[in-house]
CSV table of C-alpha atoms (C1' of nucleotides) in Angstrom, one decimal:
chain,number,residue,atom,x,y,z
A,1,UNK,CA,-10.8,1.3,-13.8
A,2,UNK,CA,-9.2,4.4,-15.2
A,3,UNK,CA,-6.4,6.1,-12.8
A,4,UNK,CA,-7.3,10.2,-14.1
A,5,UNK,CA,-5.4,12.8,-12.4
A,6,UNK,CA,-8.4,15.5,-13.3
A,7,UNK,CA,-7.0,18.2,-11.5
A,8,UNK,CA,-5.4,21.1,-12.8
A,9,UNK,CA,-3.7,19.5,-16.4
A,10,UNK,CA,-0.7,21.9,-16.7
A,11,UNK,CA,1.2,23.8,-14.0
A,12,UNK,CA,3.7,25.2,-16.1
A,13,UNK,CA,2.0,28.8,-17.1
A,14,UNK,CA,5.7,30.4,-17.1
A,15,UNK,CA,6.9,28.5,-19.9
A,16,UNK,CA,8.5,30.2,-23.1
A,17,UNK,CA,5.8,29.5,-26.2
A,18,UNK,CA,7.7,26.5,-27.5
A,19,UNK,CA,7.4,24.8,-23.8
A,20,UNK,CA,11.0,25.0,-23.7
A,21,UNK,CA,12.1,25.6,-19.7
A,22,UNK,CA,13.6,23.0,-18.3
A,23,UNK,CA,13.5,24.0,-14.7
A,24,UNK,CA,9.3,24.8,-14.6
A,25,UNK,CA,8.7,21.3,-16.6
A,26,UNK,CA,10.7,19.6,-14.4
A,27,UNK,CA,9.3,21.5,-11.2
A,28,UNK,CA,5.6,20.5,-12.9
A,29,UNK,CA,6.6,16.8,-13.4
A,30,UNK,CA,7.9,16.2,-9.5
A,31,UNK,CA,4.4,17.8,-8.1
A,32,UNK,CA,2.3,16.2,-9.8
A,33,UNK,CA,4.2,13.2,-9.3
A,34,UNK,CA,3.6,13.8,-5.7
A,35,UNK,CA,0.1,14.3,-6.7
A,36,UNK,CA,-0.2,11.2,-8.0
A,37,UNK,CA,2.2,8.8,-5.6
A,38,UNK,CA,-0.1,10.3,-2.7
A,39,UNK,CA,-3.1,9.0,-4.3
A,40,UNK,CA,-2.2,5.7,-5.4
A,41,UNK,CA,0.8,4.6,-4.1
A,42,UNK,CA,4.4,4.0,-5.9
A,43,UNK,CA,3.0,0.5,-7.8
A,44,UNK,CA,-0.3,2.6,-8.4
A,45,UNK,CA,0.6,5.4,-10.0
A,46,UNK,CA,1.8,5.4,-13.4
A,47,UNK,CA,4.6,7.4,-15.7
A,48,UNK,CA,2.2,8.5,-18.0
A,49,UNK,CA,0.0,9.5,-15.5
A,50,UNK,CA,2.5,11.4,-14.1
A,51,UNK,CA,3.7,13.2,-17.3
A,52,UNK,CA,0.0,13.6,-18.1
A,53,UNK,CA,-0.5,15.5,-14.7
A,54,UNK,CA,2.3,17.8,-15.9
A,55,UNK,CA,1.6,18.5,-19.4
A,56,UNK,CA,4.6,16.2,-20.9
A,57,UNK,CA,4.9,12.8,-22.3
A,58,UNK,CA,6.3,9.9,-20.2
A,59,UNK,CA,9.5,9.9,-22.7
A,60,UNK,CA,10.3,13.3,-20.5
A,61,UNK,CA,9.8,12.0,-16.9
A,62,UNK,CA,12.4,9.0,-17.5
A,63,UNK,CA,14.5,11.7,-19.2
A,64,UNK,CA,14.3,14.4,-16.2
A,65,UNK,CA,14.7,12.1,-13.4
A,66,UNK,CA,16.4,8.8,-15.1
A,67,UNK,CA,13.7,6.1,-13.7
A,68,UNK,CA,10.3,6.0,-11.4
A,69,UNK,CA,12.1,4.7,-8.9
A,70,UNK,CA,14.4,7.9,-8.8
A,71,UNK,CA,11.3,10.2,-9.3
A,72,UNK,CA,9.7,8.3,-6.4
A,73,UNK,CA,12.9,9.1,-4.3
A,74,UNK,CA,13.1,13.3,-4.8
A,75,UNK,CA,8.9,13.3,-4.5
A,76,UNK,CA,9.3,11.8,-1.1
A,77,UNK,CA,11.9,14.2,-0.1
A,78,UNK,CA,10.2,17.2,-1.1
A,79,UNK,CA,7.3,15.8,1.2
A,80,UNK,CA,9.2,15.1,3.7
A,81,UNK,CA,11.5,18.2,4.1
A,82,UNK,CA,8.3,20.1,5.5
A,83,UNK,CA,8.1,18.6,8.9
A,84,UNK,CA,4.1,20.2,8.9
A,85,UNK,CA,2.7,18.9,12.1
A,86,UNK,CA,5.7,17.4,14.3
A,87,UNK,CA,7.4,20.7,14.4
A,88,UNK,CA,6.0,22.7,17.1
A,89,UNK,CA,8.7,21.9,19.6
A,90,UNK,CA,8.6,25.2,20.9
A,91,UNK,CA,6.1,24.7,23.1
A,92,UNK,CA,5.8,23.9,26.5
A,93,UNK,CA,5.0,19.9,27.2
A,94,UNK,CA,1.1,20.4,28.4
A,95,UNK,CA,0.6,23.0,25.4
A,96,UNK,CA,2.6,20.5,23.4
A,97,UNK,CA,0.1,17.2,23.6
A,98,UNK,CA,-2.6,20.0,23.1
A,99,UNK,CA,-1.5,21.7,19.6
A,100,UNK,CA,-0.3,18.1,18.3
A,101,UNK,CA,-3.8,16.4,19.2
A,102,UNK,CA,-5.4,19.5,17.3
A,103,UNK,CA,-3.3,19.9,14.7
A,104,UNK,CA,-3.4,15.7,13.4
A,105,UNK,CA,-7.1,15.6,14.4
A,106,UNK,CA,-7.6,18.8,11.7
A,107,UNK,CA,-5.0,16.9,9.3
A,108,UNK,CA,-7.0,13.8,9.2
A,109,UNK,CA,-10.3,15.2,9.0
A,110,UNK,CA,-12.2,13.8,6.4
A,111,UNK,CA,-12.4,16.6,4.0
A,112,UNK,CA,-9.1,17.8,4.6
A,113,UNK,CA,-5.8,17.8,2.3
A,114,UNK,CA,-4.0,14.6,3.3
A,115,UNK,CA,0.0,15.0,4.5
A,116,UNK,CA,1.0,14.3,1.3
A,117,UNK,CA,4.8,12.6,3.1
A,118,UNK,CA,2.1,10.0,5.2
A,119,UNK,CA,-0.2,9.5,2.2
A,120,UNK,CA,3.0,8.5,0.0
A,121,UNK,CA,4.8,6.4,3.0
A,122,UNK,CA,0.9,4.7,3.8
A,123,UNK,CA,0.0,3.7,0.4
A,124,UNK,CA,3.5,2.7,-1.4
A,125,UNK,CA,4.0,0.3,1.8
A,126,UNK,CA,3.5,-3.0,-0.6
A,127,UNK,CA,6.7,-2.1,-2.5
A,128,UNK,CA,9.6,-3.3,-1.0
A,129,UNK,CA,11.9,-0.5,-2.6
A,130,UNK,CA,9.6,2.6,-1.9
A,131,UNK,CA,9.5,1.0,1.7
A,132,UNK,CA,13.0,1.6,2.0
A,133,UNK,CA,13.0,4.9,0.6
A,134,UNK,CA,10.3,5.9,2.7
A,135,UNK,CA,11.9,4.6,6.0
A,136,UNK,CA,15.3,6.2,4.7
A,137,UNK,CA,13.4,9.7,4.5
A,138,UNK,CA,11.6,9.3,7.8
A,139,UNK,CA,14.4,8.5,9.8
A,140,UNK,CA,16.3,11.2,8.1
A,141,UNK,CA,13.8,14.2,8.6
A,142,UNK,CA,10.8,13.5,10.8
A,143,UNK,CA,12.0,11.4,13.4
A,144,UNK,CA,15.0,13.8,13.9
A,145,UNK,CA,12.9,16.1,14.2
A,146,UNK,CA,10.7,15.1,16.6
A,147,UNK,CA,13.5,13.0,18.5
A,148,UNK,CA,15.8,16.2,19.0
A,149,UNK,CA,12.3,18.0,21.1
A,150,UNK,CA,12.2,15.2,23.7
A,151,UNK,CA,13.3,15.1,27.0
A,152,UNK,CA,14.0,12.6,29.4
A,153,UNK,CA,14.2,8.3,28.7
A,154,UNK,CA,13.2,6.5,25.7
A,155,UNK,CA,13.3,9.7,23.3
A,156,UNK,CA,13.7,7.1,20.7
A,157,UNK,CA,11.1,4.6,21.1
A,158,UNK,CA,8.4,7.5,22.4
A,159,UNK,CA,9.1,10.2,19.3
A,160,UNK,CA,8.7,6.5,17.1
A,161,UNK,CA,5.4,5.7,18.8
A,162,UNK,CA,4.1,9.5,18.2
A,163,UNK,CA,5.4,8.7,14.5
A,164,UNK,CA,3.0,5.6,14.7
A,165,UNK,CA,-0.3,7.1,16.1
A,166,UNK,CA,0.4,9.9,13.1
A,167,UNK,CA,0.9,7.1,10.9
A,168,UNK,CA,-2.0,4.9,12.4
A,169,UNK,CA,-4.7,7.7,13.1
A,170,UNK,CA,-3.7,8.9,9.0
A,171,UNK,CA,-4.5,5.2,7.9
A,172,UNK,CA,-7.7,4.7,9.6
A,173,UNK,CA,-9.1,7.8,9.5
A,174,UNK,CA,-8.3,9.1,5.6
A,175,UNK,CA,-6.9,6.3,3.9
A,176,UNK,CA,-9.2,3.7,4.7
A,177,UNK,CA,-12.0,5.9,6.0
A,178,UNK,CA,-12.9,3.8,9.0
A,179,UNK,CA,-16.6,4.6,9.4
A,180,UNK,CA,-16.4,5.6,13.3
A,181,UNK,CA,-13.8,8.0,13.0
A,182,UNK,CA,-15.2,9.8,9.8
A,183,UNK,CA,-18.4,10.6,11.6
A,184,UNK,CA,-16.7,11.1,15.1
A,185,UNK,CA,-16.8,14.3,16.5
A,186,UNK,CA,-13.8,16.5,15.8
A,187,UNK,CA,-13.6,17.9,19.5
A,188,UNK,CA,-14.0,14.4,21.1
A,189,UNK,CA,-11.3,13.1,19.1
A,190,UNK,CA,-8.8,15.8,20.0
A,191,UNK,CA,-9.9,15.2,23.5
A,192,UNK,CA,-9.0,11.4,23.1
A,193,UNK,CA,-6.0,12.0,21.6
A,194,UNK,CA,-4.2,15.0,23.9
A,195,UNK,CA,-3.9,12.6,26.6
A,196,UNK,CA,-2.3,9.7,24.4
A,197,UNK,CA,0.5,12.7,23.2
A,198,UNK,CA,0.7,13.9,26.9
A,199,UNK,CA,1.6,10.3,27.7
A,200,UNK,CA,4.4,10.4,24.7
A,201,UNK,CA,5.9,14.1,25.1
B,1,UNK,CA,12.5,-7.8,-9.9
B,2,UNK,CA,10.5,-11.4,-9.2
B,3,UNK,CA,7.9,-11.9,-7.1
B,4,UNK,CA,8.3,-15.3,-5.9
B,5,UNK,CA,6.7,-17.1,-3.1
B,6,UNK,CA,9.4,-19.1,-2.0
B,7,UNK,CA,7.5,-20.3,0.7
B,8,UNK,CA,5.8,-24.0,0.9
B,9,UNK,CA,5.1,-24.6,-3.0
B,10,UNK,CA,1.8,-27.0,-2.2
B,11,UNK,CA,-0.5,-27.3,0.5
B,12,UNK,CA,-2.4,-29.7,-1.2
B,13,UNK,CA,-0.8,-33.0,0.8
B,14,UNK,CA,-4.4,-34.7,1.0
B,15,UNK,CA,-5.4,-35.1,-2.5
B,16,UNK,CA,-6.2,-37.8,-4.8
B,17,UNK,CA,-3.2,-38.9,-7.5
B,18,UNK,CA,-4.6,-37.1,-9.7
B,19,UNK,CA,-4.8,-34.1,-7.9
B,20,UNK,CA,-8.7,-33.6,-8.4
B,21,UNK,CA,-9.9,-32.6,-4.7
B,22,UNK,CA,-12.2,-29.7,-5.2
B,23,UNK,CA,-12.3,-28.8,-1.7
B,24,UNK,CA,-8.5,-29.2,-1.1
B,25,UNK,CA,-7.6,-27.0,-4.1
B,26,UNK,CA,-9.7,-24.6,-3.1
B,27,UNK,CA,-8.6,-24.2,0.6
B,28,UNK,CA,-4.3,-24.7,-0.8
B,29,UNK,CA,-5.7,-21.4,-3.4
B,30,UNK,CA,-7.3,-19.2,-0.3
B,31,UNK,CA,-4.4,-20.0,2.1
B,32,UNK,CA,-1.8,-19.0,-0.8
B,33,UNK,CA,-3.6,-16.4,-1.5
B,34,UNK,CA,-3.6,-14.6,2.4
B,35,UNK,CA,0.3,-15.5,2.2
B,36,UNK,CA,0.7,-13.4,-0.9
B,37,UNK,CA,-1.7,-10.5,-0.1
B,38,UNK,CA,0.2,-10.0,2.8
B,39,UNK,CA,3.6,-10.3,1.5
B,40,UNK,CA,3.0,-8.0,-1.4
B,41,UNK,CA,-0.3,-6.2,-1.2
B,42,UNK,CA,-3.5,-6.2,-3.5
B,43,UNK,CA,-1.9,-5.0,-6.6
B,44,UNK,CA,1.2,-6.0,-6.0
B,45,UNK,CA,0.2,-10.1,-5.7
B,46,UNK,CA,-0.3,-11.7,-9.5
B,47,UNK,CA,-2.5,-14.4,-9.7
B,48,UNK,CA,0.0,-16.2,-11.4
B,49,UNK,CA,1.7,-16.2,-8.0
B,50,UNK,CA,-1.2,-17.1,-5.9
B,51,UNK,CA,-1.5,-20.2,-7.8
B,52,UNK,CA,2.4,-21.2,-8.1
B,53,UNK,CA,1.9,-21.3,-4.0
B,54,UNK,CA,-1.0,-23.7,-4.0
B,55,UNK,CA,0.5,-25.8,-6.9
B,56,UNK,CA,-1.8,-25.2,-9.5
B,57,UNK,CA,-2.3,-22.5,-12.4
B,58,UNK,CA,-3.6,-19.3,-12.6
B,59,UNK,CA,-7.1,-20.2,-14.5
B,60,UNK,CA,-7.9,-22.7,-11.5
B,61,UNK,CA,-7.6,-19.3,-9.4
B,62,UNK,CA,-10.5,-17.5,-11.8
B,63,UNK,CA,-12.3,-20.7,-12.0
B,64,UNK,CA,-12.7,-21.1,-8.0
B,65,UNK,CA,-13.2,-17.9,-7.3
B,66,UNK,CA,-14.7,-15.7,-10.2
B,67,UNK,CA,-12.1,-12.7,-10.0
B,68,UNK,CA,-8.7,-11.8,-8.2
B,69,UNK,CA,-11.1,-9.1,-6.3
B,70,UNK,CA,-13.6,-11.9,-4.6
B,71,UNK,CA,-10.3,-14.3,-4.1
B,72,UNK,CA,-9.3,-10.8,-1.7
B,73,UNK,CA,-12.4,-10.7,-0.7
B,74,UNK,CA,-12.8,-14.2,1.0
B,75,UNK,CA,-8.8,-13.8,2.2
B,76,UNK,CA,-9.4,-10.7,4.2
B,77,UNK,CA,-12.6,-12.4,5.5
B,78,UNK,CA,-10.5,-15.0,7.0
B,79,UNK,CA,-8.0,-13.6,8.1
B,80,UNK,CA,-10.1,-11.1,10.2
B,81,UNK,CA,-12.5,-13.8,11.5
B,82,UNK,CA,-9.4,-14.6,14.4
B,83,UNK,CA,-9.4,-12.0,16.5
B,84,UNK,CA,-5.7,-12.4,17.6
B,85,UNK,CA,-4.7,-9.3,19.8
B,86,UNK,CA,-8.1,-7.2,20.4
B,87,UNK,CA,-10.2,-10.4,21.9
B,88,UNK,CA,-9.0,-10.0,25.7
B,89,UNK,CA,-12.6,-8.7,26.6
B,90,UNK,CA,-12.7,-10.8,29.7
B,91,UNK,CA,-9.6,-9.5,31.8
B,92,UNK,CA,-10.2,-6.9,33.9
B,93,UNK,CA,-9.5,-2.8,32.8
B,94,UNK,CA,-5.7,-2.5,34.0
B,95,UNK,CA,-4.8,-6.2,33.5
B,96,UNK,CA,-6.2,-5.6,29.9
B,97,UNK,CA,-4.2,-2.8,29.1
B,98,UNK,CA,-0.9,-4.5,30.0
B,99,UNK,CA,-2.1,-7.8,28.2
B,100,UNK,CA,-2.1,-5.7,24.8
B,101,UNK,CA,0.9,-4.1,24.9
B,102,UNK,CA,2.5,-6.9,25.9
B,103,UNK,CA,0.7,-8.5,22.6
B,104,UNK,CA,0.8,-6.0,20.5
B,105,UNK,CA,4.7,-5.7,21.1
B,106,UNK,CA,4.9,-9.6,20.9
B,107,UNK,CA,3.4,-9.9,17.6
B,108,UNK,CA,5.0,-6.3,15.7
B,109,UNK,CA,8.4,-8.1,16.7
B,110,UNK,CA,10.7,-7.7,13.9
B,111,UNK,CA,11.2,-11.9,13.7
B,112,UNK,CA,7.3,-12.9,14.2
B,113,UNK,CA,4.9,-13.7,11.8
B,114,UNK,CA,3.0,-10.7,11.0
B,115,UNK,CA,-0.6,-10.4,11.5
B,116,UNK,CA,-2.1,-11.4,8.2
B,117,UNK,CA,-5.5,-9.3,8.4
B,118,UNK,CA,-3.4,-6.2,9.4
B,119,UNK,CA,-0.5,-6.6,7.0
B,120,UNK,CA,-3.3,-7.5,3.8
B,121,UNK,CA,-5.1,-4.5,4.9
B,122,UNK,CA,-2.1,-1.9,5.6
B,123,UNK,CA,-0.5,-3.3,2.1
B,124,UNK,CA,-3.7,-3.2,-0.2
B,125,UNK,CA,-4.4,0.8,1.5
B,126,UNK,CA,-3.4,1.9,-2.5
B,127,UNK,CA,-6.0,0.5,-4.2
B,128,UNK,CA,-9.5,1.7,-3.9
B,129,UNK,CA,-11.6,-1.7,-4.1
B,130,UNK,CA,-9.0,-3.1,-1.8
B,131,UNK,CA,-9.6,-0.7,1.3
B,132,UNK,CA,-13.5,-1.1,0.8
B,133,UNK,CA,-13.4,-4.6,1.4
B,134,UNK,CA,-10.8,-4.2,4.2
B,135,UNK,CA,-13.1,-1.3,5.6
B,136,UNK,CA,-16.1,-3.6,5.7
B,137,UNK,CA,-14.6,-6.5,7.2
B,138,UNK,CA,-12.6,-4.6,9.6
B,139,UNK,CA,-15.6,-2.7,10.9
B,140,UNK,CA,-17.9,-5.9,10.8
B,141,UNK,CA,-14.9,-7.9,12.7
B,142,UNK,CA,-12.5,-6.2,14.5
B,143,UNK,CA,-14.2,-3.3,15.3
B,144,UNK,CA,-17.1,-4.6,16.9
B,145,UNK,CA,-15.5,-7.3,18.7
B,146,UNK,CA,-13.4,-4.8,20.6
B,147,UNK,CA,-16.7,-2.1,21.1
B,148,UNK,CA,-18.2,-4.3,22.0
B,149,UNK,CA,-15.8,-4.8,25.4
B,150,UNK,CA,-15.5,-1.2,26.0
B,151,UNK,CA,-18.0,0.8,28.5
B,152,UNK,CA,-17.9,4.4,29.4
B,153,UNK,CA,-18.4,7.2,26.9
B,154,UNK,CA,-17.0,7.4,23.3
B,155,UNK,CA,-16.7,4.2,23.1
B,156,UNK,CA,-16.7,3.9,19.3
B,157,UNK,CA,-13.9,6.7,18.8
B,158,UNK,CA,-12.5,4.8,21.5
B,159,UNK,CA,-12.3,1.5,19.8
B,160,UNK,CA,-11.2,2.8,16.1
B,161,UNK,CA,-8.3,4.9,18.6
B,162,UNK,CA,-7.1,1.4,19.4
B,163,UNK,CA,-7.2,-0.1,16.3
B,164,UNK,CA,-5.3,2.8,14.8
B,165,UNK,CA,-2.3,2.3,17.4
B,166,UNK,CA,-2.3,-1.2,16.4
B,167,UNK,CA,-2.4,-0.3,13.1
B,168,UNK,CA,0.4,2.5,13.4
B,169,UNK,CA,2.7,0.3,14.9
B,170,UNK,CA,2.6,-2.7,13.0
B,171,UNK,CA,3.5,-0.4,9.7
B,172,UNK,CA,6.5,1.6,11.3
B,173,UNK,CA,7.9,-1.4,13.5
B,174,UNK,CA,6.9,-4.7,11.2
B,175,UNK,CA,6.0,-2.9,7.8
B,176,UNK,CA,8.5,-0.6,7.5
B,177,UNK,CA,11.1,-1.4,9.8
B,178,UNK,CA,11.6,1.8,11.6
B,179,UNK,CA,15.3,1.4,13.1
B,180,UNK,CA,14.4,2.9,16.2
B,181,UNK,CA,11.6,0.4,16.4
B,182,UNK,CA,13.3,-2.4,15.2
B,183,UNK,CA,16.2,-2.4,17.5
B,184,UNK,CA,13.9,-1.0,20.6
B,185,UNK,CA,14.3,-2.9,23.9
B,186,UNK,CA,10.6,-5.2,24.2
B,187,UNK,CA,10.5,-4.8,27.9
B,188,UNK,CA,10.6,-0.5,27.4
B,189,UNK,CA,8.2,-0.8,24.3
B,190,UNK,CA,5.7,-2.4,26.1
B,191,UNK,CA,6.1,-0.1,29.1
B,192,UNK,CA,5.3,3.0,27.1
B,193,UNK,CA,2.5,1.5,25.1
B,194,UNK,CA,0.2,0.2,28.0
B,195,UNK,CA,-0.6,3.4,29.4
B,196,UNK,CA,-1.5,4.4,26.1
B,197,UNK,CA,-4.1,1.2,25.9
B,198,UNK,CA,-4.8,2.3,29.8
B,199,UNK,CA,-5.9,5.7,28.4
B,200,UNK,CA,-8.3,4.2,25.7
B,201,UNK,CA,-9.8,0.9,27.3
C,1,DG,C1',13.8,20.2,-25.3
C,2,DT,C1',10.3,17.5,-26.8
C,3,DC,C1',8.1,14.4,-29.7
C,4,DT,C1',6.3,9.6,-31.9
C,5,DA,C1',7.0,4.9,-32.0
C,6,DT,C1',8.3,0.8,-30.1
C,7,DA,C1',10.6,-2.8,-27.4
C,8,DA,C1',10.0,-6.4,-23.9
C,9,DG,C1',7.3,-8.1,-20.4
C,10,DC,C1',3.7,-8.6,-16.9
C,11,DC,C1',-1.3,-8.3,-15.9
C,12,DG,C1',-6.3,-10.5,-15.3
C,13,DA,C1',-9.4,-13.2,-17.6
C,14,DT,C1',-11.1,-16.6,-21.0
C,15,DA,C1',-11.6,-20.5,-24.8
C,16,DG,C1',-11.4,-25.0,-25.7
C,17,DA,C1',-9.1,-29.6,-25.2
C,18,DC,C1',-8.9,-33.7,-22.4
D,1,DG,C1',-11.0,-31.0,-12.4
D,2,DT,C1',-7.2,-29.3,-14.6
D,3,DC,C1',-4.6,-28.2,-18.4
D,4,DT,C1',-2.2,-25.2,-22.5
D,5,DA,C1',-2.6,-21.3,-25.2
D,6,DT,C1',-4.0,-16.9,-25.9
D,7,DC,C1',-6.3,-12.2,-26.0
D,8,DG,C1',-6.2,-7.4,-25.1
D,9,DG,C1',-4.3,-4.1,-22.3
D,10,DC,C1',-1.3,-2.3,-19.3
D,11,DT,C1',3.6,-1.2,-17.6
D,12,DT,C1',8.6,1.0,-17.7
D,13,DA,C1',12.1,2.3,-20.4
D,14,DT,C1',14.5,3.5,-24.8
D,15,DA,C1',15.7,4.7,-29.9
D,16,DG,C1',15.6,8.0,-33.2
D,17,DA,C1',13.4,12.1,-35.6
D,18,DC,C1',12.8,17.1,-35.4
DNA sequence: GTCTATAAGCCGATAGAC
DNA sequence: GTCTATCGGCTTATAGAC
């Protein structure tokens, strides 16, 4: 079975005519490599499928970022440096459970744009080293995150269990596509999951 | 970097001297093949490996079961056919909340064995084949054995809820090692995660 | 700065001997 | 019932030309 990346081919439209800008290609090359490790994983998706995404050959990606394992490293740091949903810590706690229940029940809505950071993290799991990488990145930006807006016992364990319901709701719901949550009704899943975040926050 | 199933190299201790026990070889491939699955994933387990761990070689693996995709098809099938965790239907609503957190945390222990059907299916999320046969068995197993417990309203949303926090927290605590996870006190996991089963059951 | 060509190795699946 | 040997294709990474 054929891994295509069909969308857009090329992102580098400010390049000089001879394709000669080594910032833009190497801009092009880490997102579609994000592109591409969000859709299949870090054993999954492929060098040339990554160069292809960008317009380049595979000689350049090795070239740019020295290995896929390195590539893998900066794509899941660029994901991860926008913290997307776990940042509204300046809310009040009630409000709080409220906005994170919507905001992850929108997020893993079926036709919806996946976290690319969860997507990456989710489906590169089998790879011992992109494991550690991802765990490495977590720990660095999301959980800090989250951990610095708590109050009160546990902030540790409870902003790592709101990590895991992200994580676990993301799984289910988009990656595998469990049937009852695709069809499920988008209000009576944020309604089940407010009081879950309440519980955490 | 090697793959290698270090693990028992033979299951097959009841066969003939010459090593021809159709049945035996069979069960020593399946049982080597859930190990692997869940140690490295769909794509990530050869079938050269599979077979090293039942003692035999890679064509025997074809020959018994037609393709690497039906061998994963049979393994998730049995793995999923024990219940584990989600079959304490016949304790009453509070008692049951407590009984899985105090599994869940039990068995997401960074030492224990991981749960096979959870670990093949969080591992094997990269490939597309993979997650359909993990989405069918999972909704024809788990699923309905813990639905089926559940009264009230929403009880399907409710159920996938529950298999997603399972989910969640066997890939941050036991998948990806999450530090703050890892090194959490047992007694104060399991006291923030039954409310949370409180809230769904 | 980017290319073609290739090295070296692993993959799943199969043919044919015994 | 199980083996060895192999096919065709994929992978990452690199050498050398332009």
């Amino acid at each position: 079975m054929p891994k295509s990346v069909p969308d857009r081919p090329v992102l580098r439209s400010a390049k000089r005519a001879g394709g000669r800008d080594a910032c833009a290609t190497r801009a092009a090359i880490l997102a579609s490599a994000v592109r591409a490790f969000a859709a299949h994983g870090y054993d999954g998706a492929g060098v040339r499928e990554i160069a292809r995404g960008a317009g380049v050959t595979a000689m350049l990606v090795n070239r740019y970022f020295g290995s896929k394992e390195k590539l893998f490293g900066e794509a899941v740091a660029a994901t991860m440096a926008q913290p997307v949903i776990l940042a509204q810590g300046n809310l009040a706690a009630p409000d709080r459970a409220r906005a994170f229940a919507q905001a992850l029940e929108a997020i893993t809505r079926p036709g919806a744009a996946p976290l690319d950071g969860f997507a990456i993290m989710l489906k590169s799991a089998a790879s011992p080293r992109a494991a550690a990488i991802s765990r490495a990145q977590i720990a660095k930006h999301h959980f800090q995150t989250l951990e610095r807006t708590l109050t009160g016992p546990n902030t540790e364990e409870r902003a790592a269990l709101v990590l895991s319901l992200v994580a676990g709701l993301h799984q289910m719901r988009q990656t595998l596509r469990l049937p009852a949550l695709v069809k499920a009704d988008p209000a009576a899943l944020t309604a089940l999951l407010e009081p879950l975040f309440a519980q955490l926050l």
